[in-house]
Amino acid sequence: MTKAPKGIDIPSEWEDVIPKIESKGGTVLLLGAPDTGKSTFVRFLIDRWTRQGITVGIVDGDVGQSMLGPPTTVGLGMCREPSEPELISMRFVGSTSPYGHMLATVIAIKKLVDKAIKLGAEITLVNTTGLVHGDLARRLKSQKIELINPEHILALQRNNEIEHLLAPYQKEGRIVLHRLPVSRTVRTKSVQERRAFREKLFRKYFENAESRGVYIEEIATQATQLGSGKRLASSDLNFLSKVLKTHVLYGERSSEGILVITNGNHFEEEVFRIKRHYDVTEVSILNVDGYRNLLVGLNDSDSNTLALGIIEDLDLKYGKLSILTPLSSSAEVKAVRFGSLKLTPSGKEIGKVTHHD
Ligand SMILES: Nc1ncnc2c1ncn2[C@@H]1O[C@H](COP(=O)(O)OP(=O)(O)OP(=O)(O)O)[C@@H](O)[C@H]1O
Ligand SMILES: [Mg+2]
């Protein structure tokens, strides 16, 4: 038998589960509340299996306390050596929690599990967030399971705190469930520690970032209304400025209605005049400040995230977004996916904008 990674306490049940998974291989989903040792267990399994010559794919679906890639992304690593996994692909989901981004999270996990299998993973480990209570957790986990169709579920629990998530699969009997104890040596993290961990990852990520310009008319925009319509002329902006009694910087008309971006407080009372003028039912009025510091994903044509970026500024006269990013060339960028988290280049989370799936 090979040695365990240094300093890790290995309950005997952890050892026992290894041959049971090895014999079947396939996709393995890890479930557990926060601070139950999920990431540590993943590292232990990677170490053990790569020493035996097994190729292990790791899909890090924890968008907060990430093991692979910056927070807000689902990351993929392919492990052939017993060392810390390295990121080979990632998908930005929008925030450090799946709230409001459940579909993006589930899709990202599915896409990366498929990619791991395609790249030759004999066992694919899927790590998850510690979100296990409440309706969102129930829906998130069940949809994930339905999509990725794992052969095994590894459930780390102190008592029976995630039995409610396991119950349907216990009854169905297709997926092999492995219930595992939490090591007594687990160290719990406070909310502040979790935030500081994310801040450190973000700071390192944006350390050598530079500003790059992206033109709204040349690139696809996702998870935002901006860029989905036809730009309004300056005569329209003058009309809108008068009606809203503020400085309107930009406007678009789409089949959804009118999008207006201002740089001041607007006057709501006469929005009906805009609806009447353009014969639309929807008018969205946003302040340009809402976009500043917003975290975005710079994606290729398949929604793989090439890099994250922070919107520094919008030059709406030219439809240009200035984005701070470590990406050296924006040539491959085909889409900008808007998130809901606001971030400073030093990694501080300074707010969230509302976002719904
Ligand atoms: N088996 C173990 N032996 C020694 N230390 C452990 C063990 N399991 C967990 N720890 C320690 O406890 C802490 C939390 O563990 P870990 O990060 O693996 O938990 P997690 O469930 O992934 O947490 P999160 O909810 O943040 O994702 C870490 O500092 C880790 O080093
Ligand atoms: Mg973890």
CSV table of C-alpha atoms and ligand atoms in Angstrom, one decimal:
chain,number,residue,atom,x,y,z
A,1,MET,CA,0.0,0.0,0.0
A,2,THR,CA,1.2,3.5,-0.8
A,3,LYS,CA,1.6,6.3,1.7
A,4,ALA,CA,-1.0,8.9,2.3
A,5,PRO,CA,-0.3,12.6,1.7
A,6,LYS,CA,1.5,14.1,4.7
A,7,GLY,CA,-0.4,15.3,7.8
A,8,ILE,CA,-3.7,13.8,6.7
A,9,ASP,CA,-5.7,11.7,9.1
A,10,ILE,CA,-7.3,8.8,7.2
A,11,PRO,CA,-10.3,7.2,8.9
A,12,SER,CA,-10.4,3.4,8.1
A,13,GLU,CA,-13.7,3.9,6.1
A,14,TRP,CA,-11.7,6.1,3.7
A,15,GLU,CA,-9.4,3.2,2.9
A,16,ASP,CA,-12.2,0.7,2.6
A,17,VAL,CA,-14.1,2.8,0.0
A,18,ILE,CA,-11.1,2.9,-2.4
A,19,PRO,CA,-11.3,-0.6,-3.9
A,20,LYS,CA,-15.1,-0.3,-4.2
A,21,ILE,CA,-14.8,2.7,-6.5
A,22,GLU,CA,-11.7,1.4,-8.3
A,23,SER,CA,-13.5,-1.7,-9.4
A,24,LYS,CA,-16.2,0.2,-11.3
A,25,GLY,CA,-14.5,3.5,-12.0
A,26,GLY,CA,-16.6,6.2,-13.6
A,27,THR,CA,-17.9,9.5,-12.2
A,28,VAL,CA,-17.8,10.0,-8.4
A,29,LEU,CA,-19.8,12.9,-6.8
A,30,LEU,CA,-18.6,14.2,-3.4
A,31,LEU,CA,-21.3,15.6,-1.1
A,32,GLY,CA,-20.9,17.1,2.4
A,33,ALA,CA,-21.7,20.2,4.4
A,34,PRO,CA,-19.0,22.9,4.8
A,35,ASP,CA,-15.9,21.8,6.6
A,36,THR,CA,-16.4,18.1,6.3
A,37,GLY,CA,-13.0,17.5,4.6
A,38,LYS,CA,-14.3,17.2,1.0
A,39,SER,CA,-11.3,18.9,-0.6
A,40,THR,CA,-8.9,17.0,1.6
A,41,PHE,CA,-10.5,13.7,0.7
A,42,VAL,CA,-10.3,14.6,-3.0
A,43,ARG,CA,-6.6,15.3,-2.6
A,44,PHE,CA,-6.2,11.9,-0.8
A,45,LEU,CA,-8.0,10.0,-3.6
A,46,ILE,CA,-6.0,11.8,-6.4
A,47,ASP,CA,-2.8,10.9,-4.6
A,48,ARG,CA,-3.7,7.3,-4.1
A,49,TRP,CA,-5.1,6.6,-7.6
A,50,THR,CA,-2.4,8.4,-9.6
A,51,ARG,CA,0.2,6.4,-7.7
A,52,GLN,CA,-1.5,3.3,-9.0
A,53,GLY,CA,-1.3,4.7,-12.6
A,54,ILE,CA,-5.0,5.6,-12.8
A,55,THR,CA,-5.9,8.8,-14.6
A,56,VAL,CA,-8.1,11.0,-12.4
A,57,GLY,CA,-10.2,13.9,-13.6
A,58,ILE,CA,-11.2,16.4,-11.0
A,59,VAL,CA,-14.1,18.7,-11.6
A,60,ASP,CA,-14.1,21.4,-8.9
A,61,GLY,CA,-17.7,22.5,-8.6
A,62,ASP,CA,-17.1,24.5,-5.5
A,63,VAL,CA,-17.3,28.1,-6.8
A,64,GLY,CA,-16.5,29.6,-3.4
A,65,GLN,CA,-13.7,27.7,-1.6
A,66,SER,CA,-12.2,26.6,-4.9
A,67,MET,CA,-9.5,24.0,-5.3
A,68,LEU,CA,-8.9,24.6,-9.0
A,69,GLY,CA,-9.1,28.0,-10.6
A,70,PRO,CA,-10.3,31.3,-9.2
A,71,PRO,CA,-13.6,31.4,-7.2
A,72,THR,CA,-16.8,31.9,-9.4
A,73,THR,CA,-15.5,29.2,-11.8
A,74,VAL,CA,-16.0,25.5,-12.1
A,75,GLY,CA,-12.5,24.1,-12.9
A,76,LEU,CA,-11.2,20.9,-14.5
A,77,GLY,CA,-7.9,19.2,-13.7
A,78,MET,CA,-6.5,16.0,-15.2
A,79,CYS,CA,-4.2,14.1,-12.8
A,80,ARG,CA,-1.7,11.6,-13.9
A,81,GLU,CA,0.9,12.3,-11.1
A,82,PRO,CA,0.5,12.5,-7.3
A,83,SER,CA,0.8,16.2,-7.1
A,84,GLU,CA,-1.6,19.2,-6.6
A,85,PRO,CA,-4.0,19.2,-9.6
A,86,GLU,CA,-3.5,21.9,-12.2
A,87,LEU,CA,-6.3,23.7,-14.0
A,88,ILE,CA,-6.7,22.9,-17.6
A,89,SER,CA,-10.1,24.3,-18.3
A,90,MET,CA,-12.7,26.4,-16.5
A,91,ARG,CA,-16.2,27.9,-16.9
A,92,PHE,CA,-17.3,31.1,-15.2
A,93,VAL,CA,-20.7,30.8,-13.5
A,94,GLY,CA,-21.1,34.4,-12.2
A,95,SER,CA,-20.6,34.4,-8.5
A,96,THR,CA,-19.0,32.7,-5.5
A,97,SER,CA,-22.3,31.0,-4.7
A,98,PRO,CA,-24.7,29.1,-6.9
A,99,TYR,CA,-27.6,31.4,-5.8
A,100,GLY,CA,-29.0,33.0,-8.9
A,101,HIS,CA,-26.5,30.9,-11.0
A,102,MET,CA,-27.8,27.4,-10.6
A,103,LEU,CA,-28.2,26.6,-14.2
A,104,ALA,CA,-24.8,28.0,-15.1
A,105,THR,CA,-23.2,25.9,-12.3
A,106,VAL,CA,-25.0,22.7,-13.3
A,107,ILE,CA,-24.2,23.1,-17.0
A,108,ALA,CA,-20.5,23.9,-16.2
A,109,ILE,CA,-20.1,20.8,-14.1
A,110,LYS,CA,-21.7,18.6,-16.8
A,111,LYS,CA,-19.6,20.1,-19.6
A,112,LEU,CA,-16.4,19.5,-17.6
A,113,VAL,CA,-17.3,16.0,-16.5
A,114,ASP,CA,-17.8,15.2,-20.2
A,115,LYS,CA,-14.5,16.8,-21.1
A,116,ALA,CA,-12.6,14.8,-18.4
A,117,ILE,CA,-14.0,11.6,-19.7
A,118,LYS,CA,-13.1,12.6,-23.3
A,119,LEU,CA,-9.6,13.3,-22.2
A,120,GLY,CA,-9.2,9.9,-20.7
A,121,ALA,CA,-10.2,10.1,-17.1
A,122,GLU,CA,-10.7,6.6,-15.7
A,123,ILE,CA,-12.2,8.1,-12.5
A,124,THR,CA,-13.7,11.6,-12.5
A,125,LEU,CA,-14.1,13.2,-9.0
A,126,VAL,CA,-16.7,16.0,-8.7
A,127,ASN,CA,-16.2,18.2,-5.7
A,128,THR,CA,-19.2,20.4,-4.7
A,129,THR,CA,-20.0,23.4,-2.5
A,130,GLY,CA,-21.1,22.7,1.1
A,131,LEU,CA,-24.6,23.9,0.2
A,132,VAL,CA,-26.7,21.0,1.6
A,133,HIS,CA,-29.7,22.6,3.3
A,134,GLY,CA,-32.8,24.3,1.9
A,135,ASP,CA,-34.7,24.0,-1.3
A,136,LEU,CA,-32.0,25.4,-3.5
A,137,ALA,CA,-29.5,22.8,-2.3
A,138,ARG,CA,-32.0,20.0,-2.9
A,139,ARG,CA,-32.7,21.2,-6.4
A,140,LEU,CA,-29.1,21.9,-7.2
A,141,LYS,CA,-27.8,18.5,-6.0
A,142,SER,CA,-30.6,16.5,-7.6
A,143,GLN,CA,-30.2,18.3,-11.0
A,144,LYS,CA,-26.5,17.8,-10.9
A,145,ILE,CA,-27.0,14.1,-10.2
A,146,GLU,CA,-29.5,13.7,-13.0
A,147,LEU,CA,-27.2,15.4,-15.5
A,148,ILE,CA,-23.8,13.8,-14.6
A,149,ASN,CA,-25.3,10.4,-13.7
A,150,PRO,CA,-22.5,9.4,-11.3
A,151,GLU,CA,-21.7,5.8,-10.6
A,152,HIS,CA,-20.9,6.6,-7.0
A,153,ILE,CA,-21.8,9.2,-4.4
A,154,LEU,CA,-19.3,9.8,-1.5
A,155,ALA,CA,-21.2,11.4,1.4
A,156,LEU,CA,-19.1,12.9,4.1
A,157,GLN,CA,-21.3,13.6,7.2
A,158,ARG,CA,-20.9,14.1,10.9
A,159,ASN,CA,-24.3,12.8,11.8
A,160,ASN,CA,-27.0,12.2,9.3
A,161,GLU,CA,-27.1,15.8,8.0
A,162,ILE,CA,-27.3,15.0,4.3
A,163,GLU,CA,-29.5,11.9,4.4
A,164,HIS,CA,-32.3,14.0,2.9
A,165,LEU,CA,-30.2,14.4,-0.2
A,166,LEU,CA,-29.3,10.7,-0.4
A,167,ALA,CA,-32.8,9.3,0.3
A,168,PRO,CA,-34.1,9.3,-3.3
A,169,TYR,CA,-31.0,7.5,-4.6
A,170,GLN,CA,-31.1,5.0,-1.8
A,171,LYS,CA,-34.5,4.0,-2.9
A,172,GLU,CA,-33.7,4.0,-6.7
A,173,GLY,CA,-30.6,1.9,-6.0
A,174,ARG,CA,-28.7,2.6,-9.2
A,175,ILE,CA,-26.0,4.8,-7.7
A,176,VAL,CA,-23.7,3.3,-5.2
A,177,LEU,CA,-23.8,5.4,-2.0
A,178,HIS,CA,-20.8,5.4,0.3
A,179,ARG,CA,-21.4,7.1,3.7
A,180,LEU,CA,-18.2,8.3,5.3
A,181,PRO,CA,-17.3,9.8,8.6
A,182,VAL,CA,-15.7,13.2,9.0
A,183,SER,CA,-12.2,13.2,10.3
A,184,ARG,CA,-11.9,14.5,13.9
A,185,THR,CA,-9.0,16.7,12.8
A,186,VAL,CA,-11.1,18.8,10.4
A,187,ARG,CA,-10.6,22.5,11.1
A,188,THR,CA,-13.7,24.7,10.6
A,189,LYS,CA,-13.5,28.0,8.9
A,190,SER,CA,-15.4,31.2,9.8
A,191,VAL,CA,-17.2,33.3,7.2
A,192,GLN,CA,-14.4,35.8,7.5
A,193,GLU,CA,-11.7,33.1,6.8
A,194,ARG,CA,-13.7,31.9,3.8
A,195,ARG,CA,-13.9,35.5,2.4
A,196,ALA,CA,-10.2,36.0,3.1
A,197,PHE,CA,-9.4,32.8,1.2
A,198,ARG,CA,-11.3,33.9,-1.8
A,199,GLU,CA,-9.8,37.4,-1.6
A,200,LYS,CA,-6.3,35.9,-1.7
A,201,LEU,CA,-7.2,33.7,-4.7
A,202,PHE,CA,-8.6,36.7,-6.6
A,203,ARG,CA,-5.7,39.0,-5.7
A,204,LYS,CA,-3.2,36.4,-7.0
A,205,TYR,CA,-5.3,35.9,-10.1
A,206,PHE,CA,-5.4,39.6,-11.0
A,207,GLU,CA,-1.8,40.3,-9.9
A,208,ASN,CA,-0.4,40.9,-13.4
A,209,ALA,CA,-3.7,41.9,-15.1
A,210,GLU,CA,-3.8,44.5,-17.7
A,211,SER,CA,-6.6,46.6,-19.2
A,212,ARG,CA,-8.1,45.4,-22.5
A,213,GLY,CA,-10.8,47.0,-24.7
A,214,VAL,CA,-13.8,45.0,-25.9
A,215,TYR,CA,-16.4,46.5,-28.2
A,216,ILE,CA,-20.0,45.6,-27.5
A,217,GLU,CA,-20.9,45.5,-31.2
A,218,GLU,CA,-18.1,43.0,-32.0
A,219,ILE,CA,-18.6,40.5,-29.3
A,220,ALA,CA,-21.4,38.3,-27.8
A,221,THR,CA,-22.6,39.3,-24.4
A,222,GLN,CA,-24.2,36.7,-22.1
A,223,ALA,CA,-26.2,36.9,-18.9
A,224,THR,CA,-26.9,40.6,-19.5
A,225,GLN,CA,-29.3,42.7,-21.4
A,226,LEU,CA,-26.5,44.9,-22.7
A,227,GLY,CA,-25.5,44.1,-26.2
A,228,SER,CA,-28.6,42.2,-27.1
A,229,GLY,CA,-30.4,45.0,-29.0
A,230,LYS,CA,-29.7,47.7,-31.6
A,231,ARG,CA,-28.0,50.8,-30.4
A,232,LEU,CA,-30.1,53.9,-30.2
A,233,ALA,CA,-29.1,57.1,-32.1
A,234,SER,CA,-28.0,60.3,-30.3
A,235,SER,CA,-31.4,61.9,-31.0
A,236,ASP,CA,-33.0,59.1,-29.0
A,237,LEU,CA,-30.5,59.6,-26.2
A,238,ASN,CA,-31.5,63.3,-26.1
A,239,PHE,CA,-35.2,62.4,-26.0
A,240,LEU,CA,-34.6,59.9,-23.2
A,241,SER,CA,-32.5,62.3,-21.2
A,242,LYS,CA,-35.3,64.9,-21.3
A,243,VAL,CA,-38.0,62.4,-20.3
A,244,LEU,CA,-35.9,60.8,-17.5
A,245,LYS,CA,-34.4,64.2,-16.4
A,246,THR,CA,-30.9,62.8,-16.3
A,247,HIS,CA,-27.9,62.2,-18.5
A,248,VAL,CA,-28.6,59.2,-20.7
A,249,LEU,CA,-25.3,57.7,-21.9
A,250,TYR,CA,-26.5,54.8,-24.0
A,251,GLY,CA,-29.6,53.0,-25.1
A,252,GLU,CA,-30.6,49.9,-27.0
A,253,ARG,CA,-33.8,48.6,-28.5
A,254,SER,CA,-34.5,44.9,-28.7
A,255,SER,CA,-37.5,42.7,-29.0
A,256,GLU,CA,-37.5,42.7,-25.2
A,257,GLY,CA,-37.9,46.5,-25.1
A,258,ILE,CA,-35.7,49.4,-24.3
A,259,LEU,CA,-32.4,49.4,-22.2
A,260,VAL,CA,-31.3,52.7,-21.0
A,261,ILE,CA,-28.0,53.5,-19.2
A,262,THR,CA,-27.7,56.7,-17.2
A,263,ASN,CA,-25.1,58.3,-15.1
A,264,GLY,CA,-27.4,59.9,-12.6
A,265,ASN,CA,-30.7,59.4,-10.8
A,266,HIS,CA,-33.5,59.3,-13.2
A,267,PHE,CA,-37.1,60.3,-12.9
A,268,GLU,CA,-39.5,57.3,-12.9
A,269,GLU,CA,-42.8,59.1,-13.4
A,270,GLU,CA,-42.6,59.5,-17.1
A,271,VAL,CA,-41.4,56.1,-18.1
A,272,PHE,CA,-44.8,55.6,-19.8
A,273,ARG,CA,-43.8,58.2,-22.3
A,274,ILE,CA,-40.8,56.0,-23.4
A,275,LYS,CA,-43.1,53.0,-23.7
A,276,ARG,CA,-45.5,55.0,-25.8
A,277,HIS,CA,-42.8,56.6,-28.0
A,278,TYR,CA,-41.2,53.2,-28.9
A,279,ASP,CA,-44.3,51.1,-28.6
A,280,VAL,CA,-42.7,48.7,-26.1
A,281,THR,CA,-43.9,47.2,-22.7
A,282,GLU,CA,-40.5,46.8,-21.1
A,283,VAL,CA,-38.1,49.7,-20.2
A,284,SER,CA,-34.9,48.9,-18.1
A,285,ILE,CA,-33.1,51.8,-16.7
A,286,LEU,CA,-29.7,51.1,-15.2
A,287,ASN,CA,-27.0,53.3,-13.8
A,288,VAL,CA,-23.5,53.0,-15.4
A,289,ASP,CA,-22.0,52.5,-11.9
A,290,GLY,CA,-23.8,49.1,-11.7
A,291,TYR,CA,-21.3,47.8,-14.3
A,292,ARG,CA,-18.1,49.2,-12.7
A,293,ASN,CA,-16.1,46.5,-10.9
A,294,LEU,CA,-18.4,43.8,-12.2
A,295,LEU,CA,-16.7,40.4,-12.6
A,296,VAL,CA,-17.0,38.9,-16.1
A,297,GLY,CA,-15.9,35.8,-17.9
A,298,LEU,CA,-14.1,36.1,-21.2
A,299,ASN,CA,-15.3,33.1,-23.1
A,300,ASP,CA,-14.5,31.3,-26.3
A,301,SER,CA,-17.1,30.2,-28.7
A,302,ASP,CA,-17.9,27.1,-26.6
A,303,SER,CA,-18.4,29.1,-23.3
A,304,ASN,CA,-15.1,27.9,-22.0
A,305,THR,CA,-13.7,30.7,-19.9
A,306,LEU,CA,-10.3,31.9,-21.2
A,307,ALA,CA,-9.9,34.3,-18.3
A,308,LEU,CA,-11.9,36.4,-15.8
A,309,GLY,CA,-12.0,40.1,-16.1
A,310,ILE,CA,-13.1,43.1,-14.0
A,311,ILE,CA,-15.0,45.9,-15.8
A,312,GLU,CA,-13.1,49.0,-15.1
A,313,ASP,CA,-15.1,51.4,-17.3
A,314,LEU,CA,-17.6,51.7,-20.0
A,315,ASP,CA,-17.1,54.2,-22.8
A,316,LEU,CA,-20.6,54.1,-24.0
A,317,LYS,CA,-20.0,56.7,-26.8
A,318,TYR,CA,-17.9,54.1,-28.6
A,319,GLY,CA,-19.6,51.0,-27.0
A,320,LYS,CA,-16.3,50.0,-25.4
A,321,LEU,CA,-15.8,48.0,-22.2
A,322,SER,CA,-12.4,48.4,-20.5
A,323,ILE,CA,-11.7,45.1,-18.8
A,324,LEU,CA,-8.9,44.3,-16.4
A,325,THR,CA,-7.7,40.8,-17.2
A,326,PRO,CA,-4.6,38.6,-17.0
A,327,LEU,CA,-5.4,37.3,-20.5
A,328,SER,CA,-2.5,38.2,-22.8
A,329,SER,CA,-4.5,38.4,-26.0
A,330,SER,CA,-8.2,38.9,-26.5
A,331,ALA,CA,-8.1,37.4,-30.0
A,332,GLU,CA,-9.8,34.2,-28.9
A,333,VAL,CA,-12.5,35.9,-26.9
A,334,LYS,CA,-15.9,35.5,-28.5
A,335,ALA,CA,-18.2,36.4,-25.6
A,336,VAL,CA,-18.3,38.3,-22.3
A,337,ARG,CA,-20.4,36.6,-19.7
A,338,PHE,CA,-21.6,39.1,-17.0
A,339,GLY,CA,-21.5,38.0,-13.4
A,340,SER,CA,-23.2,39.4,-10.3
A,341,LEU,CA,-20.1,39.9,-8.1
A,342,LYS,CA,-18.3,43.2,-7.8
A,343,LEU,CA,-14.6,43.0,-7.1
A,344,THR,CA,-11.6,45.3,-6.7
A,345,PRO,CA,-8.4,44.3,-8.5
A,346,SER,CA,-6.9,43.5,-5.1
A,347,GLY,CA,-9.6,40.8,-4.7
A,348,LYS,CA,-12.0,42.5,-2.3
A,349,GLU,CA,-15.7,41.7,-2.8
A,350,ILE,CA,-17.5,45.0,-2.7
A,351,GLY,CA,-21.0,44.1,-3.6
A,352,LYS,CA,-23.4,42.1,-5.7
A,353,VAL,CA,-25.9,43.0,-8.4
A,354,THR,CA,-29.2,41.1,-8.6
A,355,HIS,CA,-29.1,38.1,-10.9
A,356,HIS,CA,-31.6,35.4,-11.6
A,357,ASP,CA,-31.3,32.1,-13.4
B,1,LIG,N1,-8.6,14.0,7.1
B,1,LIG,C1,-8.0,15.1,7.5
B,1,LIG,N2,-6.8,15.1,8.1
B,1,LIG,C2,-6.3,16.3,8.5
B,1,LIG,N3,-6.8,17.5,8.3
B,1,LIG,C3,-8.0,17.6,7.7
B,1,LIG,C4,-8.7,16.4,7.2
B,1,LIG,N4,-9.8,16.7,6.7
B,1,LIG,C5,-9.9,18.1,6.7
B,1,LIG,N5,-8.8,18.6,7.3
B,1,LIG,C6,-8.5,20.0,7.5
B,1,LIG,O1,-9.7,20.7,7.8
B,1,LIG,C7,-9.9,21.9,7.0
B,1,LIG,C8,-11.1,21.8,6.2
B,1,LIG,O2,-11.0,20.7,5.3
B,1,LIG,P1,-11.5,20.8,3.8
B,1,LIG,O3,-11.1,22.1,3.2
B,1,LIG,O4,-10.9,19.6,3.1
B,1,LIG,O5,-13.0,20.7,3.9
B,1,LIG,P2,-14.2,21.0,2.9
B,1,LIG,O6,-15.3,20.2,3.2
B,1,LIG,O7,-13.6,20.9,1.5
B,1,LIG,O8,-14.5,22.5,3.2
B,1,LIG,P3,-15.3,23.6,2.3
B,1,LIG,O9,-16.7,23.5,2.8
B,1,LIG,O10,-14.6,24.9,2.7
B,1,LIG,O11,-15.1,23.2,0.9
B,1,LIG,C9,-8.6,22.0,6.2
B,1,LIG,O12,-7.8,22.9,6.9
B,1,LIG,C10,-8.0,20.6,6.2
B,1,LIG,O13,-6.6,20.7,6.1
B,2,MG,MG,-13.6,22.2,-0.1
